[in-house]
PDB file of C-alpha atoms and ligand atoms in Angstrom:
ATOM      1  CA  MET G   1     -62.315 -18.355  48.591  1.00 82.00           C
ATOM      2  CA  LYS G   2     -62.840 -14.589  49.003  1.00 89.00           C
ATOM      3  CA  LYS G   3     -63.497 -13.649  52.617  1.00 95.00           C
ATOM      4  CA  ILE G   4     -66.013 -10.961  53.546  1.00 97.00           C
ATOM      5  CA  ILE G   5     -65.290  -9.322  56.889  1.00 98.00           C
ATOM      6  CA  ILE G   6     -67.355  -6.963  59.047  1.00 98.00           C
ATOM      7  CA  THR G   7     -65.500  -5.348  61.935  1.00 98.00           C
ATOM      8  CA  ILE G   8     -67.073  -4.043  65.138  1.00 98.00           C
ATOM      9  CA  ASP G   9     -65.075  -1.880  67.510  1.00 98.00           C
ATOM     10  CA  GLY G  10     -66.088   0.005  70.616  1.00 97.00           C
ATOM     11  CA  PRO G  11     -65.388   0.465  74.312  1.00 96.00           C
ATOM     12  CA  ALA G  12     -66.008  -2.051  77.106  1.00 91.00           C
ATOM     13  CA  ALA G  13     -69.641  -3.139  77.546  1.00 93.00           C
ATOM     14  CA  SER G  14     -70.859  -1.187  74.503  1.00 96.00           C
ATOM     15  CA  GLY G  15     -72.787  -4.186  73.164  1.00 96.00           C
ATOM     16  CA  LYS G  16     -70.350  -5.228  70.429  1.00 96.00           C
ATOM     17  CA  GLY G  17     -70.926  -8.891  71.202  1.00 95.00           C
ATOM     18  CA  ARG G  18     -74.713  -8.619  71.062  1.00 97.00           C
ATOM     19  CA  ILE G  19     -74.552  -6.770  67.750  1.00 98.00           C
ATOM     20  CA  ALA G  20     -72.058  -9.294  66.334  1.00 98.00           C
ATOM     21  CA  LYS G  21     -74.337 -12.165  67.393  1.00 98.00           C
ATOM     22  CA  TYR G  22     -77.307 -10.447  65.742  1.00 98.00           C
ATOM     23  CA  ILE G  23     -75.397 -10.107  62.444  1.00 98.00           C
ATOM     24  CA  SER G  24     -74.072 -13.645  62.761  1.00 98.00           C
ATOM     25  CA  LYS G  25     -77.536 -15.150  63.236  1.00 98.00           C
ATOM     26  CA  LYS G  26     -79.481 -13.070  60.727  1.00 98.00           C
ATOM     27  CA  TRP G  27     -76.946 -13.010  57.872  1.00 98.00           C
ATOM     28  CA  LYS G  28     -75.031 -16.215  58.658  1.00 98.00           C
ATOM     29  CA  TYR G  29     -71.673 -14.641  59.432  1.00 98.00           C
ATOM     30  CA  LYS G  30     -69.157 -16.554  61.545  1.00 98.00           C
ATOM     31  CA  HIS G  31     -68.615 -14.562  64.746  1.00 98.00           C
ATOM     32  CA  LEU G  32     -65.124 -14.048  66.153  1.00 97.00           C
ATOM     33  CA  ASP G  33     -64.823 -12.264  69.500  1.00 97.00           C
ATOM     34  CA  SER G  34     -61.220 -11.062  69.786  1.00 98.00           C
ATOM     35  CA  GLY G  35     -61.751 -10.146  73.467  1.00 97.00           C
ATOM     36  CA  VAL G  36     -62.055 -13.879  74.188  1.00 98.00           C
ATOM     37  CA  LEU G  37     -58.431 -14.312  73.091  1.00 98.00           C
ATOM     38  CA  TYR G  38     -57.138 -11.571  75.399  1.00 97.00           C
ATOM     39  CA  ARG G  39     -59.282 -12.958  78.213  1.00 97.00           C
ATOM     40  CA  ARG G  40     -58.201 -16.580  77.644  1.00 98.00           C
ATOM     41  CA  LEU G  41     -54.531 -15.593  77.610  1.00 98.00           C
ATOM     42  CA  ALA G  42     -55.082 -13.486  80.768  1.00 98.00           C
ATOM     43  CA  HIS G  43     -56.770 -16.457  82.446  1.00 98.00           C
ATOM     44  CA  LYS G  44     -53.910 -18.802  81.534  1.00 98.00           C
ATOM     45  CA  LEU G  45     -51.358 -16.337  82.952  1.00 98.00           C
ATOM     46  CA  ILE G  46     -53.333 -15.898  86.191  1.00 98.00           C
ATOM     47  CA  LYS G  47     -53.447 -19.680  86.612  1.00 98.00           C
ATOM     48  CA  LYS G  48     -49.664 -19.843  86.112  1.00 98.00           C
ATOM     49  CA  HIS G  49     -49.181 -17.000  88.672  1.00 98.00           C
ATOM     50  CA  ILE G  50     -47.497 -14.853  86.029  1.00 98.00           C
ATOM     51  CA  TYR G  51     -47.974 -11.156  86.780  1.00 97.00           C
ATOM     52  CA  TYR G  52     -48.743  -8.616  84.054  1.00 97.00           C
ATOM     53  CA  GLN G  53     -45.528  -6.699  84.831  1.00 97.00           C
ATOM     54  CA  ASP G  54     -43.420  -9.770  84.106  1.00 97.00           C
ATOM     55  CA  PHE G  55     -43.337  -9.371  80.336  1.00 96.00           C
ATOM     56  CA  ILE G  56     -40.317 -11.659  79.945  1.00 98.00           C
ATOM     57  CA  LYS G  57     -42.274 -14.575  81.433  1.00 98.00           C
ATOM     58  CA  ILE G  58     -45.355 -13.647  79.370  1.00 98.00           C
ATOM     59  CA  LYS G  59     -43.238 -13.619  76.191  1.00 98.00           C
ATOM     60  CA  LYS G  60     -41.780 -17.014  77.048  1.00 98.00           C
ATOM     61  CA  TYR G  61     -45.215 -18.411  77.812  1.00 98.00           C
ATOM     62  CA  ILE G  62     -46.643 -17.173  74.499  1.00 97.00           C
ATOM     63  CA  LYS G  63     -43.718 -18.662  72.556  1.00 96.00           C
ATOM     64  CA  GLN G  64     -44.638 -22.170  73.629  1.00 96.00           C
ATOM     65  CA  LEU G  65     -48.387 -21.644  72.962  1.00 94.00           C
ATOM     66  CA  LYS G  66     -49.233 -23.008  69.530  1.00 84.00           C
ATOM     67  CA  ASP G  67     -52.780 -21.787  69.303  1.00 87.00           C
ATOM     68  CA  ILE G  68     -55.402 -20.147  71.424  1.00 95.00           C
ATOM     69  CA  SER G  69     -59.051 -21.131  71.325  1.00 95.00           C
ATOM     70  CA  PHE G  70     -61.767 -18.693  70.197  1.00 94.00           C
ATOM     71  CA  ARG G  71     -64.455 -20.625  72.042  1.00 95.00           C
ATOM     72  CA  PRO G  72     -66.436 -18.184  74.216  1.00 93.00           C
ATOM     73  CA  ASN G  73     -66.829 -19.100  77.872  1.00 94.00           C
ATOM     74  CA  LYS G  74     -68.861 -17.220  80.487  1.00 89.00           C
ATOM     75  CA  ARG G  75     -66.179 -17.989  83.076  1.00 92.00           C
ATOM     76  CA  LEU G  76     -63.787 -15.682  81.205  1.00 95.00           C
ATOM     77  CA  ARG G  77     -66.008 -12.656  81.876  1.00 89.00           C
ATOM     78  CA  THR G  78     -65.082 -11.981  85.518  1.00 90.00           C
ATOM     79  CA  GLU G  79     -63.740  -8.564  86.547  1.00 87.00           C
ATOM     80  CA  ILE G  80     -60.365 -10.056  87.550  1.00 94.00           C
ATOM     81  CA  ILE G  81     -59.883 -11.480  84.051  1.00 96.00           C
ATOM     82  CA  SER G  82     -61.197  -8.241  82.437  1.00 91.00           C
ATOM     83  CA  LYS G  83     -58.569  -6.215  84.284  1.00 92.00           C
ATOM     84  CA  MET G  84     -55.707  -8.605  83.514  1.00 96.00           C
ATOM     85  CA  ALA G  85     -56.779  -8.734  79.831  1.00 96.00           C
ATOM     86  CA  SER G  86     -56.611  -4.963  79.463  1.00 93.00           C
ATOM     87  CA  LYS G  87     -53.233  -4.893  81.244  1.00 95.00           C
ATOM     88  CA  ILE G  88     -51.565  -7.457  78.961  1.00 97.00           C
ATOM     89  CA  ALA G  89     -53.227  -5.865  75.901  1.00 95.00           C
ATOM     90  CA  ILE G  90     -50.720  -2.998  76.101  1.00 94.00           C
ATOM     91  CA  TYR G  91     -47.851  -5.267  74.998  1.00 96.00           C
ATOM     92  CA  GLU G  92     -47.034  -5.229  71.295  1.00 96.00           C
ATOM     93  CA  PHE G  93     -45.929  -8.897  71.329  1.00 97.00           C
ATOM     94  CA  VAL G  94     -49.255  -9.933  72.910  1.00 97.00           C
ATOM     95  CA  ARG G  95     -51.197  -8.019  70.250  1.00 97.00           C
ATOM     96  CA  ASP G  96     -49.040  -9.504  67.458  1.00 97.00           C
ATOM     97  CA  PHE G  97     -49.712 -13.016  68.723  1.00 97.00           C
ATOM     98  CA  ILE G  98     -53.469 -12.417  68.968  1.00 97.00           C
ATOM     99  CA  ASN G  99     -53.694 -10.624  65.616  1.00 97.00           C
ATOM    100  CA  LYS G 100     -51.856 -13.466  63.897  1.00 97.00           C
ATOM    101  CA  SER G 101     -54.205 -15.994  65.523  1.00 97.00           C
ATOM    102  CA  GLN G 102     -57.238 -14.104  64.178  1.00 97.00           C
ATOM    103  CA  LYS G 103     -55.837 -13.834  60.652  1.00 97.00           C
ATOM    104  CA  LYS G 104     -54.863 -17.519  60.652  1.00 96.00           C
ATOM    105  CA  PHE G 105     -58.313 -18.544  61.883  1.00 95.00           C
ATOM    106  CA  ILE G 106     -59.984 -16.701  58.996  1.00 96.00           C
ATOM    107  CA  ARG G 107     -57.430 -17.726  56.357  1.00 95.00           C
ATOM    108  CA  GLU G 108     -57.581 -21.405  57.248  1.00 94.00           C
ATOM    109  CA  ASN G 109     -61.325 -21.587  57.820  1.00 93.00           C
ATOM    110  CA  LEU G 110     -62.667 -23.441  54.804  1.00 92.00           C
ATOM    111  CA  LYS G 111     -66.183 -23.773  56.152  1.00 95.00           C
ATOM    112  CA  HIS G 112     -67.001 -20.049  56.181  1.00 96.00           C
ATOM    113  CA  SER G 113     -66.466 -17.097  53.856  1.00 97.00           C
ATOM    114  CA  HIS G 114     -68.299 -14.406  55.880  1.00 98.00           C
ATOM    115  CA  PHE G 115     -66.994 -13.228  59.263  1.00 98.00           C
ATOM    116  CA  VAL G 116     -67.990 -10.636  61.837  1.00 98.00           C
ATOM    117  CA  VAL G 117     -65.121  -9.793  64.201  1.00 98.00           C
ATOM    118  CA  ASP G 118     -65.426  -7.585  67.277  1.00 98.00           C
ATOM    119  CA  GLY G 119     -62.831  -5.932  69.519  1.00 97.00           C
ATOM    120  CA  ARG G 120     -60.941  -2.666  69.960  1.00 96.00           C
ATOM    121  CA  ASP G 121     -58.584  -2.504  66.970  1.00 97.00           C
ATOM    122  CA  ILE G 122     -60.269  -4.727  64.402  1.00 98.00           C
ATOM    123  CA  GLY G 123     -61.201  -2.083  61.802  1.00 98.00           C
ATOM    124  CA  SER G 124     -58.240   0.175  62.572  1.00 97.00           C
ATOM    125  CA  VAL G 125     -55.400  -2.393  62.633  1.00 97.00           C
ATOM    126  CA  VAL G 126     -56.289  -6.063  62.128  1.00 98.00           C
ATOM    127  CA  PHE G 127     -58.672  -5.960  59.145  1.00 98.00           C
ATOM    128  CA  LYS G 128     -58.230  -2.470  57.696  1.00 97.00           C
ATOM    129  CA  ASN G 129     -59.766  -3.510  54.364  1.00 97.00           C
ATOM    130  CA  ALA G 130     -62.977  -4.933  55.805  1.00 98.00           C
ATOM    131  CA  SER G 131     -66.186  -4.690  53.738  1.00 98.00           C
ATOM    132  CA  LEU G 132     -67.985  -2.850  56.529  1.00 98.00           C
ATOM    133  CA  LYS G 133     -66.602  -1.248  59.674  1.00 98.00           C
ATOM    134  CA  LEU G 134     -68.798  -0.390  62.646  1.00 98.00           C
ATOM    135  CA  TYR G 135     -67.987   1.640  65.740  1.00 98.00           C
ATOM    136  CA  ILE G 136     -70.382   1.277  68.675  1.00 98.00           C
ATOM    137  CA  ASP G 137     -71.112   4.380  70.659  1.00 96.00           C
ATOM    138  CA  VAL G 138     -72.698   4.207  74.157  1.00 97.00           C
ATOM    139  CA  ASN G 139     -72.169   6.588  77.080  1.00 96.00           C
ATOM    140  CA  GLU G 140     -70.250   5.235  80.057  1.00 95.00           C
ATOM    141  CA  LYS G 141     -73.192   5.261  82.516  1.00 96.00           C
ATOM    142  CA  ASN G 142     -75.304   3.084  80.223  1.00 97.00           C
ATOM    143  CA  ARG G 143     -72.372   0.729  79.738  1.00 96.00           C
ATOM    144  CA  ALA G 144     -71.777   0.459  83.496  1.00 96.00           C
ATOM    145  CA  LYS G 145     -75.493  -0.258  84.108  1.00 96.00           C
ATOM    146  CA  ARG G 146     -75.487  -3.029  81.487  1.00 93.00           C
ATOM    147  CA  ARG G 147     -72.227  -4.520  82.775  1.00 90.00           C
ATOM    148  CA  TYR G 148     -73.565  -4.447  86.356  1.00 93.00           C
ATOM    149  CA  LYS G 149     -76.703  -6.322  85.270  1.00 91.00           C
ATOM    150  CA  GLN G 150     -74.617  -8.896  83.345  1.00 84.00           C
ATOM    151  CA  LEU G 151     -72.459  -9.594  86.412  1.00 84.00           C
ATOM    152  CA  ILE G 152     -75.454  -9.883  88.749  1.00 89.00           C
ATOM    153  CA  ASP G 153     -77.135 -12.246  86.259  1.00 87.00           C
ATOM    154  CA  THR G 154     -74.061 -14.485  86.208  1.00 82.00           C
ATOM    155  CA  GLY G 155     -74.040 -14.571  90.025  1.00 84.00           C
ATOM    156  CA  GLU G 156     -70.968 -12.381  90.575  1.00 81.00           C
ATOM    157  CA  LYS G 157     -71.157  -9.913  93.471  1.00 84.00           C
ATOM    158  CA  SER G 158     -70.811  -6.387  92.161  1.00 86.00           C
ATOM    159  CA  ILE G 159     -71.316  -2.750  93.133  1.00 92.00           C
ATOM    160  CA  TYR G 160     -72.461  -0.236  90.510  1.00 95.00           C
ATOM    161  CA  PRO G 161     -70.070   2.661  91.450  1.00 95.00           C
ATOM    162  CA  GLN G 162     -67.150   0.215  91.354  1.00 94.00           C
ATOM    163  CA  ILE G 163     -68.221  -1.061  87.911  1.00 93.00           C
ATOM    164  CA  LEU G 164     -68.452   2.521  86.608  1.00 96.00           C
ATOM    165  CA  LYS G 165     -64.968   3.228  87.985  1.00 95.00           C
ATOM    166  CA  ASP G 166     -63.560   0.043  86.395  1.00 91.00           C
ATOM    167  CA  ILE G 167     -65.153   0.870  83.031  1.00 93.00           C
ATOM    168  CA  LYS G 168     -63.637   4.376  83.095  1.00 94.00           C
ATOM    169  CA  LEU G 169     -60.256   2.889  83.945  1.00 92.00           C
ATOM    170  CA  ARG G 170     -60.450   0.280  81.173  1.00 89.00           C
ATOM    171  CA  ASP G 171     -61.526   2.983  78.664  1.00 93.00           C
ATOM    172  CA  LYS G 172     -58.558   5.087  79.704  1.00 93.00           C
ATOM    173  CA  LYS G 173     -56.182   2.153  79.234  1.00 89.00           C
ATOM    174  CA  ASP G 174     -57.722   1.110  75.890  1.00 90.00           C
ATOM    175  CA  LYS G 175     -57.774   4.650  74.465  1.00 95.00           C
ATOM    176  CA  ASN G 176     -54.394   5.857  75.695  1.00 95.00           C
ATOM    177  CA  ARG G 177     -52.117   2.877  75.158  1.00 91.00           C
ATOM    178  CA  LYS G 178     -49.348   3.282  72.590  1.00 92.00           C
ATOM    179  CA  GLN G 179     -50.107   0.012  70.780  1.00 91.00           C
ATOM    180  CA  SER G 180     -53.361  -0.007  68.786  1.00 94.00           C
ATOM    181  CA  PRO G 181     -55.408   2.321  70.983  1.00 94.00           C
ATOM    182  CA  LEU G 182     -59.178   2.221  70.698  1.00 95.00           C
ATOM    183  CA  VAL G 183     -60.116   4.743  67.974  1.00 97.00           C
ATOM    184  CA  ILE G 184     -62.949   5.181  65.511  1.00 98.00           C
ATOM    185  CA  PRO G 185     -61.510   3.323  62.487  1.00 98.00           C
ATOM    186  CA  LYS G 186     -61.148   5.254  59.226  1.00 97.00           C
ATOM    187  CA  GLY G 187     -64.346   4.795  57.204  1.00 97.00           C
ATOM    188  CA  ALA G 188     -66.330   3.306  60.111  1.00 98.00           C
ATOM    189  CA  MET G 189     -70.085   3.808  60.471  1.00 98.00           C
ATOM    190  CA  ILE G 190     -71.031   4.920  63.973  1.00 98.00           C
ATOM    191  CA  ILE G 191     -73.846   2.930  65.597  1.00 98.00           C
ATOM    192  CA  ASN G 192     -75.703   4.592  68.466  1.00 98.00           C
ATOM    193  CA  ASN G 193     -76.458   1.785  70.928  1.00 98.00           C
ATOM    194  CA  ASN G 194     -77.718   4.010  73.772  1.00 97.00           C
ATOM    195  CA  ASN G 195     -81.389   3.297  73.258  1.00 96.00           C
ATOM    196  CA  SER G 196     -83.435   0.156  72.664  1.00 96.00           C
ATOM    197  CA  PHE G 197     -81.867  -2.746  70.827  1.00 97.00           C
ATOM    198  CA  ASP G 198     -84.632  -2.479  68.200  1.00 98.00           C
ATOM    199  CA  GLU G 199     -83.286   0.974  67.283  1.00 98.00           C
ATOM    200  CA  THR G 200     -79.792  -0.489  67.032  1.00 98.00           C
ATOM    201  CA  LYS G 201     -81.057  -3.318  64.830  1.00 98.00           C
ATOM    202  CA  ASP G 202     -82.681  -0.786  62.457  1.00 98.00           C
ATOM    203  CA  GLN G 203     -79.316   0.955  61.982  1.00 98.00           C
ATOM    204  CA  ILE G 204     -77.578  -2.376  61.338  1.00 98.00           C
ATOM    205  CA  ASP G 205     -80.270  -3.670  58.962  1.00 98.00           C
ATOM    206  CA  LYS G 206     -79.961  -0.549  56.775  1.00 97.00           C
ATOM    207  CA  LEU G 207     -76.192  -0.960  56.503  1.00 98.00           C
ATOM    208  CA  MET G 208     -76.419  -4.691  55.826  1.00 97.00           C
ATOM    209  CA  CYS G 209     -78.937  -4.141  53.032  1.00 95.00           C
ATOM    210  CA  ASP G 210     -76.485  -1.772  51.314  1.00 91.00           C
ATOM    211  CA  LEU G 211     -73.575  -4.221  51.612  1.00 89.00           C
TER     212      LEU G 211
HETATM  213  O1  C5P W   1     -64.018  -7.001  74.620  1.00 62.38           O
HETATM  214  P1  C5P W   1     -63.595  -7.536  75.957  1.00 62.38           P
HETATM  215  O2  C5P W   1     -64.086  -6.736  77.124  1.00 62.38           O
HETATM  216  O3  C5P W   1     -63.888  -9.002  76.116  1.00 62.38           O
HETATM  217  O4  C5P W   1     -61.996  -7.410  75.957  1.00 62.38           O
HETATM  218  C1  C5P W   1     -61.210  -7.589  77.127  1.00 62.38           C
HETATM  219  C2  C5P W   1     -60.013  -6.660  77.054  1.00 62.38           C
HETATM  220  O5  C5P W   1     -59.136  -7.104  76.010  1.00 62.38           O
HETATM  221  C3  C5P W   1     -60.345  -5.198  76.707  1.00 62.38           C
HETATM  222  O6  C5P W   1     -60.559  -4.374  77.838  1.00 62.38           O
HETATM  223  C4  C5P W   1     -59.137  -4.729  75.943  1.00 62.38           C
HETATM  224  O7  C5P W   1     -58.175  -4.185  76.820  1.00 62.38           O
HETATM  225  C5  C5P W   1     -58.567  -5.990  75.339  1.00 62.38           C
HETATM  226  N1  C5P W   1     -58.864  -6.071  73.906  1.00 62.38           N
HETATM  227  C6  C5P W   1     -58.034  -5.397  73.041  1.00 62.38           C
HETATM  228  N2  C5P W   1     -58.219  -5.503  71.692  1.00 62.38           N
HETATM  229  C7  C5P W   1     -59.198  -6.270  71.196  1.00 62.38           C
HETATM  230  C8  C5P W   1     -60.074  -6.959  72.059  1.00 62.38           C
HETATM  231  C9  C5P W   1     -59.885  -6.824  73.422  1.00 62.38           C
HETATM  232  O8  C5P W   1     -57.137  -4.674  73.471  1.00 62.38           O
HETATM  233  N3  C5P W   1     -59.319  -6.380  69.876  1.00 62.38           N
END
């Protein structure tokens, strides 16, 4: 079965997930959030008291992991897990493991032929030959405001200036790491998600109609 893939890349809190869910619901694409995999692995390591610097232990831990679940979970969205996820994401062996898991999930999924996958390196590294590549552009203040609201809504204590600082730090890590840095993938369409979501939906609808 031929698989049709749409990739969505962009910085932290740019709305990739919301856009992916919109595409998934309206056009019946199976949504895969690659951030969930980095977060779930980060969570598992935190629980095992394995520090991000201890790459030998992380490697060993990954070796005995057969699979990692894609199931989203609100409890994976805390700031502690966000930070650990972006720290372990610098390791090539972590990225290899997660990339293989994504490819396997799509290859072995017999129920679906259409997928929308979001992350940081999806159009640039993981699925370079995707049918449509999107890059989500939002300025950092808007992203921090949205992230702050999300955290307050989920009951986590948070302070806006701290969130803005954390977002800048995560951007720096994601854009400057040696392995698969966050870039605008070759051939990607840039979606401006600074304004209302209706404006974003208009941009997406036009691209989907041409697909
Ligand atoms: O997208 P989300 O914020 O859930 O991702 C958590 C972290 O996982 C990101 O800050 C990033 O460092 C890492 N990540 C990545 N590549 C992906 C998805 C996430 O490096 N494809």
